[in-house]
Amino acid sequence: MACFDSCQCLGERGQRSILYSILKNDNQYNPHSQGRARVAVPQQQVCSCGSKKKVVLRSPQTTCKAASAVLLKTLKFVKNVLCFRELPAEDQLQLVRNSWAQLLVLGMAQDMMDFETMETPEPSMLQKILTSGQGRQETAHGRSSQGVSLTDVQGIQMFLNKCWGLDISTKEYAYLKGAILFNPDIAELRCQSYIQALQSEAHQALNEYVKVTHRRDATRFTKLFIALSMLRSINANVVAGLFFKPVIGTVSMNEFLLEMFYGK
């Protein structure tokens, strides 16, 4: 593919592109993460009726502000990755649109950002009847009902607890970010093969790093890979609905994301 011929990430530096560029920029991305105390939180069990229950943030202004700060740092980190910058603009946009939510949750884990939710009050039968027409009208205009599924939120919290329990290092977080960012399964990518190579390189670099730093724990890479699978199952609409809709309202998340990505 032409991307392999033209991209400056290849050549003599090719096999080390993500290894060096991601680590270099991630140290700048979160300089205080090294040495920070981490707390292993017991895993929560997903509620069997959670898919029907809706929850909202207990402190939306504070939590949404913190989430926006993590997203801003995450996008800054992404833009500073050398191989990402040298991808076509269309591919950059596709990668960001498809990975921002998972990268955000990963950044929340790294920054030890926790949050609390509360259940939304269940409307009475009379309220349902009186607002049924209004509900259909809001759906027609692209508005979602208040709150997000409790089960989905528990999935996010379980992932955060998983990361904190594993005491993931800065470098491990960097490799995990590379594996999430460079997703070759997105349709219409111009440099799909090259992006697939970058993702494979991130997986390999993580595996090699773990073998050196955790020689007594032969299962650590598997544990990190399981965490990665948990992260990939997190729904971007849930992340947007929980952490950003309370402040951006009916503004499109794509529009908000582009403003943050291209903003100075």
mmCIF file of C-alpha atoms in Angstrom:
data_model
loop_
_atom_site.group_PDB
_atom_site.id
_atom_site.type_symbol
_atom_site.label_atom_id
_atom_site.label_comp_id
_atom_site.label_asym_id
_atom_site.label_seq_id
_atom_site.Cartn_x
_atom_site.Cartn_y
_atom_site.Cartn_z
ATOM 1 C CA MET A 1 0.000 0.000 0.000
ATOM 2 C CA ALA A 2 1.141 3.540 -0.732
ATOM 3 C CA CYS A 3 1.013 4.435 2.932
ATOM 4 C CA PHE A 4 3.937 2.135 3.626
ATOM 5 C CA ASP A 5 6.026 3.829 0.953
ATOM 6 C CA SER A 6 5.257 7.403 1.934
ATOM 7 C CA CYS A 7 4.910 7.300 5.709
ATOM 8 C CA GLN A 8 8.011 8.519 7.538
ATOM 9 C CA CYS A 9 7.244 6.172 10.443
ATOM 10 C CA LEU A 10 8.634 3.280 8.451
ATOM 11 C CA GLY A 11 12.180 2.705 7.271
ATOM 12 C CA GLU A 12 14.897 2.304 9.866
ATOM 13 C CA ARG A 13 12.567 3.448 12.658
ATOM 14 C CA GLY A 14 9.619 1.377 11.480
ATOM 15 C CA GLN A 15 9.723 -1.408 14.035
ATOM 16 C CA ARG A 16 10.159 1.029 16.913
ATOM 17 C CA SER A 17 7.785 3.794 15.808
ATOM 18 C CA ILE A 18 5.014 3.186 18.319
ATOM 19 C CA LEU A 19 7.424 1.987 20.985
ATOM 20 C CA TYR A 20 9.260 5.306 21.080
ATOM 21 C CA SER A 21 6.737 7.888 19.951
ATOM 22 C CA ILE A 22 3.938 6.732 22.228
ATOM 23 C CA LEU A 23 6.141 6.399 25.301
ATOM 24 C CA LYS A 24 7.803 9.747 24.692
ATOM 25 C CA ASN A 25 4.501 11.558 24.416
ATOM 26 C CA ASP A 26 2.776 9.666 27.201
ATOM 27 C CA ASN A 27 5.382 10.809 29.705
ATOM 28 C CA GLN A 28 4.403 14.365 28.814
ATOM 29 C CA TYR A 29 0.747 13.459 28.781
ATOM 30 C CA ASN A 30 0.589 12.483 32.457
ATOM 31 C CA PRO A 31 3.811 13.356 34.255
ATOM 32 C CA HIS A 32 2.373 12.736 37.727
ATOM 33 C CA SER A 33 1.032 9.242 37.129
ATOM 34 C CA GLN A 34 4.306 7.544 38.096
ATOM 35 C CA GLY A 35 4.414 6.752 41.767
ATOM 36 C CA ARG A 36 0.780 7.638 42.388
ATOM 37 C CA ALA A 37 -0.900 5.454 44.966
ATOM 38 C CA ARG A 38 -3.361 3.040 43.418
ATOM 39 C CA VAL A 39 -6.160 1.329 45.246
ATOM 40 C CA ALA A 40 -7.347 -2.146 44.370
ATOM 41 C CA VAL A 41 -11.135 -1.977 44.421
ATOM 42 C CA PRO A 42 -13.206 -5.167 44.675
ATOM 43 C CA GLN A 43 -14.893 -6.164 41.442
ATOM 44 C CA GLN A 44 -18.582 -5.304 41.302
ATOM 45 C CA GLN A 45 -21.188 -7.744 40.137
ATOM 46 C CA VAL A 46 -23.354 -6.570 37.253
ATOM 47 C CA CYS A 47 -26.971 -6.220 38.363
ATOM 48 C CA SER A 48 -29.280 -8.621 36.531
ATOM 49 C CA CYS A 49 -31.964 -5.948 36.253
ATOM 50 C CA GLY A 50 -29.521 -3.159 35.462
ATOM 51 C CA SER A 51 -30.448 -3.002 31.789
ATOM 52 C CA LYS A 52 -33.837 -1.565 32.776
ATOM 53 C CA LYS A 53 -32.583 0.856 35.405
ATOM 54 C CA LYS A 54 -31.314 4.262 34.363
ATOM 55 C CA VAL A 55 -28.668 6.231 36.228
ATOM 56 C CA VAL A 56 -27.176 9.717 36.067
ATOM 57 C CA LEU A 57 -24.097 11.292 37.599
ATOM 58 C CA ARG A 58 -24.485 12.295 41.242
ATOM 59 C CA SER A 59 -22.296 15.395 40.699
ATOM 60 C CA PRO A 60 -22.619 16.117 36.977
ATOM 61 C CA GLN A 61 -20.879 19.495 36.872
ATOM 62 C CA THR A 62 -17.780 18.302 38.711
ATOM 63 C CA THR A 63 -17.564 14.917 36.991
ATOM 64 C CA CYS A 64 -18.253 16.244 33.488
ATOM 65 C CA LYS A 65 -15.554 18.894 33.947
ATOM 66 C CA ALA A 66 -13.070 16.230 35.040
ATOM 67 C CA ALA A 67 -14.025 13.969 32.109
ATOM 68 C CA SER A 68 -13.608 16.852 29.668
ATOM 69 C CA ALA A 69 -10.127 17.517 31.055
ATOM 70 C CA VAL A 70 -9.186 13.850 30.596
ATOM 71 C CA LEU A 71 -10.559 13.889 27.039
ATOM 72 C CA LEU A 72 -8.582 17.036 26.216
ATOM 73 C CA LYS A 73 -5.353 15.453 27.498
ATOM 74 C CA THR A 74 -6.155 12.260 25.614
ATOM 75 C CA LEU A 75 -6.631 14.081 22.320
ATOM 76 C CA LYS A 76 -3.427 16.038 22.913
ATOM 77 C CA PHE A 77 -1.593 12.778 23.474
ATOM 78 C CA VAL A 78 -3.053 11.291 20.278
ATOM 79 C CA LYS A 79 -2.051 14.294 18.174
ATOM 80 C CA ASN A 80 1.524 14.042 19.466
ATOM 81 C CA VAL A 81 1.980 10.423 18.387
ATOM 82 C CA LEU A 82 4.303 10.621 15.385
ATOM 83 C CA CYS A 83 2.776 7.840 13.308
ATOM 84 C CA PHE A 84 -0.723 9.162 13.899
ATOM 85 C CA ARG A 85 0.264 12.624 12.651
ATOM 86 C CA GLU A 86 1.644 11.156 9.442
ATOM 87 C CA LEU A 87 -1.569 9.309 8.591
ATOM 88 C CA PRO A 88 -3.972 10.888 6.087
ATOM 89 C CA ALA A 89 -6.363 13.379 7.694
ATOM 90 C CA GLU A 90 -9.334 11.159 6.839
ATOM 91 C CA ASP A 91 -7.803 8.206 8.677
ATOM 92 C CA GLN A 92 -6.924 10.369 11.681
ATOM 93 C CA LEU A 93 -10.528 11.489 11.947
ATOM 94 C CA GLN A 94 -11.874 7.961 11.602
ATOM 95 C CA LEU A 95 -9.534 6.629 14.288
ATOM 96 C CA VAL A 96 -10.419 9.401 16.741
ATOM 97 C CA ARG A 97 -14.159 9.079 16.175
ATOM 98 C CA ASN A 98 -14.039 5.343 16.777
ATOM 99 C CA SER A 99 -11.664 5.278 19.753
ATOM 100 C CA TRP A 100 -12.254 8.476 21.741
ATOM 101 C CA ALA A 101 -14.627 6.909 24.278
ATOM 102 C CA GLN A 102 -12.405 3.921 25.032
ATOM 103 C CA LEU A 103 -9.322 6.124 25.201
ATOM 104 C CA LEU A 104 -11.182 8.427 27.577
ATOM 105 C CA VAL A 105 -12.116 5.587 29.934
ATOM 106 C CA LEU A 106 -8.506 4.362 29.760
ATOM 107 C CA GLY A 107 -7.371 7.876 30.650
ATOM 108 C CA MET A 108 -9.824 7.925 33.547
ATOM 109 C CA ALA A 109 -8.248 4.723 34.838
ATOM 110 C CA GLN A 110 -4.749 6.183 34.525
ATOM 111 C CA ASP A 111 -5.758 9.430 36.248
ATOM 112 C CA MET A 112 -7.588 7.508 38.997
ATOM 113 C CA MET A 113 -10.802 9.349 38.162
ATOM 114 C CA ASP A 114 -13.758 7.790 39.932
ATOM 115 C CA PHE A 115 -17.408 8.841 39.738
ATOM 116 C CA GLU A 116 -20.702 8.227 41.482
ATOM 117 C CA THR A 117 -24.142 7.722 39.978
ATOM 118 C CA MET A 118 -27.693 7.627 41.234
ATOM 119 C CA GLU A 119 -30.835 6.096 39.828
ATOM 120 C CA THR A 120 -33.253 8.299 37.923
ATOM 121 C CA PRO A 121 -36.733 8.345 39.457
ATOM 122 C CA GLU A 122 -39.156 5.971 37.778
ATOM 123 C CA PRO A 123 -42.085 7.963 36.309
ATOM 124 C CA SER A 124 -45.567 7.058 37.432
ATOM 125 C CA MET A 125 -48.101 5.514 35.050
ATOM 126 C CA LEU A 126 -49.878 8.861 34.772
ATOM 127 C CA GLN A 127 -46.606 10.626 33.891
ATOM 128 C CA LYS A 128 -45.900 8.012 31.208
ATOM 129 C CA ILE A 129 -49.321 8.559 29.657
ATOM 130 C CA LEU A 130 -49.106 12.348 29.773
ATOM 131 C CA THR A 131 -45.550 12.497 28.376
ATOM 132 C CA SER A 132 -45.789 9.654 25.862
ATOM 133 C CA GLY A 133 -46.313 12.005 22.941
ATOM 134 C CA GLN A 134 -43.530 14.280 24.117
ATOM 135 C CA GLY A 135 -41.205 11.301 24.435
ATOM 136 C CA ARG A 136 -41.830 10.262 20.850
ATOM 137 C CA GLN A 137 -41.238 13.831 19.706
ATOM 138 C CA GLU A 138 -37.904 14.014 21.554
ATOM 139 C CA THR A 139 -36.832 10.709 20.040
ATOM 140 C CA ALA A 140 -37.711 12.018 16.585
ATOM 141 C CA HIS A 141 -35.410 14.988 17.193
ATOM 142 C CA GLY A 142 -32.545 12.719 18.216
ATOM 143 C CA ARG A 143 -32.827 13.256 21.953
ATOM 144 C CA SER A 144 -32.315 10.349 24.287
ATOM 145 C CA SER A 145 -34.168 9.671 27.509
ATOM 146 C CA GLN A 146 -32.514 10.882 30.689
ATOM 147 C CA GLY A 147 -29.866 8.613 32.099
ATOM 148 C CA VAL A 148 -28.003 5.585 30.791
ATOM 149 C CA SER A 149 -28.286 1.887 31.530
ATOM 150 C CA LEU A 150 -27.015 0.832 34.957
ATOM 151 C CA THR A 151 -25.526 -2.313 33.409
ATOM 152 C CA ASP A 152 -23.441 -0.233 30.990
ATOM 153 C CA VAL A 153 -22.194 2.011 33.799
ATOM 154 C CA GLN A 154 -21.283 -1.038 35.876
ATOM 155 C CA GLY A 155 -19.229 -2.243 32.904
ATOM 156 C CA ILE A 156 -17.232 1.007 32.966
ATOM 157 C CA GLN A 157 -16.727 0.787 36.718
ATOM 158 C CA MET A 158 -15.650 -2.853 36.491
ATOM 159 C CA PHE A 159 -13.035 -1.902 33.906
ATOM 160 C CA LEU A 160 -11.707 0.911 36.103
ATOM 161 C CA ASN A 161 -11.526 -1.449 39.070
ATOM 162 C CA LYS A 162 -9.743 -4.024 36.908
ATOM 163 C CA CYS A 163 -7.071 -1.492 35.926
ATOM 164 C CA TRP A 164 -6.581 -0.253 39.484
ATOM 165 C CA GLY A 165 -6.331 -3.812 40.750
ATOM 166 C CA LEU A 166 -3.616 -4.582 38.178
ATOM 167 C CA ASP A 167 -1.642 -1.458 39.140
ATOM 168 C CA ILE A 168 -0.930 -0.679 35.479
ATOM 169 C CA SER A 169 2.216 1.330 34.820
ATOM 170 C CA THR A 170 2.572 4.410 32.612
ATOM 171 C CA LYS A 171 4.264 2.429 29.845
ATOM 172 C CA GLU A 172 1.598 -0.287 29.932
ATOM 173 C CA TYR A 173 -1.083 2.373 29.626
ATOM 174 C CA ALA A 174 0.776 3.778 26.618
ATOM 175 C CA TYR A 175 0.797 0.439 24.812
ATOM 176 C CA LEU A 176 -2.877 -0.110 25.630
ATOM 177 C CA LYS A 177 -3.678 3.292 24.140
ATOM 178 C CA GLY A 178 -1.823 2.348 20.968
ATOM 179 C CA ALA A 179 -3.764 -0.915 20.700
ATOM 180 C CA ILE A 180 -7.061 0.985 21.032
ATOM 181 C CA LEU A 181 -6.184 3.960 18.819
ATOM 182 C CA PHE A 182 -4.838 2.001 15.861
ATOM 183 C CA ASN A 183 -7.939 -0.029 15.053
ATOM 184 C CA PRO A 184 -7.728 -1.605 11.562
ATOM 185 C CA ASP A 185 -11.324 -2.855 11.658
ATOM 186 C CA ILE A 186 -12.769 0.560 10.815
ATOM 187 C CA ALA A 187 -14.306 0.751 7.357
ATOM 188 C CA GLU A 188 -12.921 3.098 4.673
ATOM 189 C CA LEU A 189 -9.438 3.475 6.124
ATOM 190 C CA ARG A 190 -6.903 4.414 3.460
ATOM 191 C CA CYS A 191 -3.934 2.953 5.347
ATOM 192 C CA GLN A 192 -5.668 -0.061 6.834
ATOM 193 C CA SER A 193 -2.720 -2.451 6.507
ATOM 194 C CA TYR A 194 -0.330 0.030 8.056
ATOM 195 C CA ILE A 195 -2.708 0.729 10.935
ATOM 196 C CA GLN A 196 -3.048 -3.012 11.499
ATOM 197 C CA ALA A 197 0.749 -3.249 11.688
ATOM 198 C CA LEU A 198 0.804 -0.468 14.290
ATOM 199 C CA GLN A 199 -1.768 -2.245 16.422
ATOM 200 C CA SER A 200 0.179 -5.494 16.218
ATOM 201 C CA GLU A 201 3.310 -3.605 17.206
ATOM 202 C CA ALA A 202 1.542 -2.183 20.253
ATOM 203 C CA HIS A 203 0.463 -5.682 21.327
ATOM 204 C CA GLN A 204 3.970 -7.043 20.803
ATOM 205 C CA ALA A 205 5.634 -4.148 22.633
ATOM 206 C CA LEU A 206 3.265 -4.617 25.575
ATOM 207 C CA ASN A 207 4.022 -8.334 25.692
ATOM 208 C CA GLU A 208 7.788 -7.763 25.606
ATOM 209 C CA TYR A 209 7.612 -5.065 28.276
ATOM 210 C CA VAL A 210 5.552 -7.280 30.585
ATOM 211 C CA LYS A 211 7.976 -10.186 30.171
ATOM 212 C CA VAL A 212 10.851 -7.989 31.310
ATOM 213 C CA THR A 213 9.155 -6.118 34.167
ATOM 214 C CA HIS A 214 6.887 -8.888 35.515
ATOM 215 C CA ARG A 215 8.994 -12.016 35.122
ATOM 216 C CA ARG A 216 7.336 -13.708 38.091
ATOM 217 C CA ASP A 217 3.831 -13.135 36.750
ATOM 218 C CA ALA A 218 3.409 -15.241 33.628
ATOM 219 C CA THR A 219 -0.285 -14.336 33.404
ATOM 220 C CA ARG A 220 0.015 -10.548 33.449
ATOM 221 C CA PHE A 221 -0.162 -10.071 29.683
ATOM 222 C CA THR A 222 -3.302 -12.230 29.610
ATOM 223 C CA LYS A 223 -4.816 -10.129 32.395
ATOM 224 C CA LEU A 224 -4.057 -6.930 30.488
ATOM 225 C CA PHE A 225 -5.507 -8.426 27.314
ATOM 226 C CA ILE A 226 -8.693 -9.300 29.211
ATOM 227 C CA ALA A 227 -8.876 -5.697 30.421
ATOM 228 C CA LEU A 228 -8.448 -4.586 26.821
ATOM 229 C CA SER A 229 -11.375 -6.789 25.787
ATOM 230 C CA MET A 230 -13.488 -5.256 28.554
ATOM 231 C CA LEU A 231 -12.558 -1.790 27.307
ATOM 232 C CA ARG A 232 -13.520 -2.586 23.718
ATOM 233 C CA SER A 233 -17.001 -3.597 24.848
ATOM 234 C CA ILE A 234 -17.733 -0.150 26.299
ATOM 235 C CA ASN A 235 -20.329 1.729 24.241
ATOM 236 C CA ALA A 236 -19.359 5.226 23.078
ATOM 237 C CA ASN A 237 -22.991 6.411 23.255
ATOM 238 C CA VAL A 238 -23.088 5.447 26.942
ATOM 239 C CA VAL A 239 -19.861 7.356 27.649
ATOM 240 C CA ALA A 240 -21.211 10.405 25.798
ATOM 241 C CA GLY A 241 -24.591 10.189 27.509
ATOM 242 C CA LEU A 242 -23.098 9.854 30.973
ATOM 243 C CA PHE A 243 -20.162 12.267 30.925
ATOM 244 C CA PHE A 244 -20.976 14.881 28.266
ATOM 245 C CA LYS A 245 -24.703 15.148 27.515
ATOM 246 C CA PRO A 246 -25.364 16.810 30.899
ATOM 247 C CA VAL A 247 -23.232 19.778 29.759
ATOM 248 C CA ILE A 248 -23.481 19.795 25.942
ATOM 249 C CA GLY A 249 -27.188 18.965 25.783
ATOM 250 C CA THR A 250 -28.409 18.401 22.235
ATOM 251 C CA VAL A 251 -25.063 19.316 20.653
ATOM 252 C CA SER A 252 -23.714 16.423 18.596
ATOM 253 C CA MET A 253 -20.899 14.539 20.318
ATOM 254 C CA ASN A 254 -19.068 14.423 16.975
ATOM 255 C CA GLU A 255 -19.277 18.206 16.751
ATOM 256 C CA PHE A 256 -18.014 18.578 20.322
ATOM 257 C CA LEU A 257 -15.216 16.094 19.667
ATOM 258 C CA LEU A 258 -14.070 17.876 16.510
ATOM 259 C CA GLU A 259 -14.015 21.201 18.317
ATOM 260 C CA MET A 260 -11.795 19.754 21.034
ATOM 261 C CA PHE A 261 -9.583 17.896 18.556
ATOM 262 C CA TYR A 262 -8.961 20.832 16.224
ATOM 263 C CA GLY A 263 -9.223 23.553 18.844
ATOM 264 C CA LYS A 264 -6.108 25.332 20.006
#
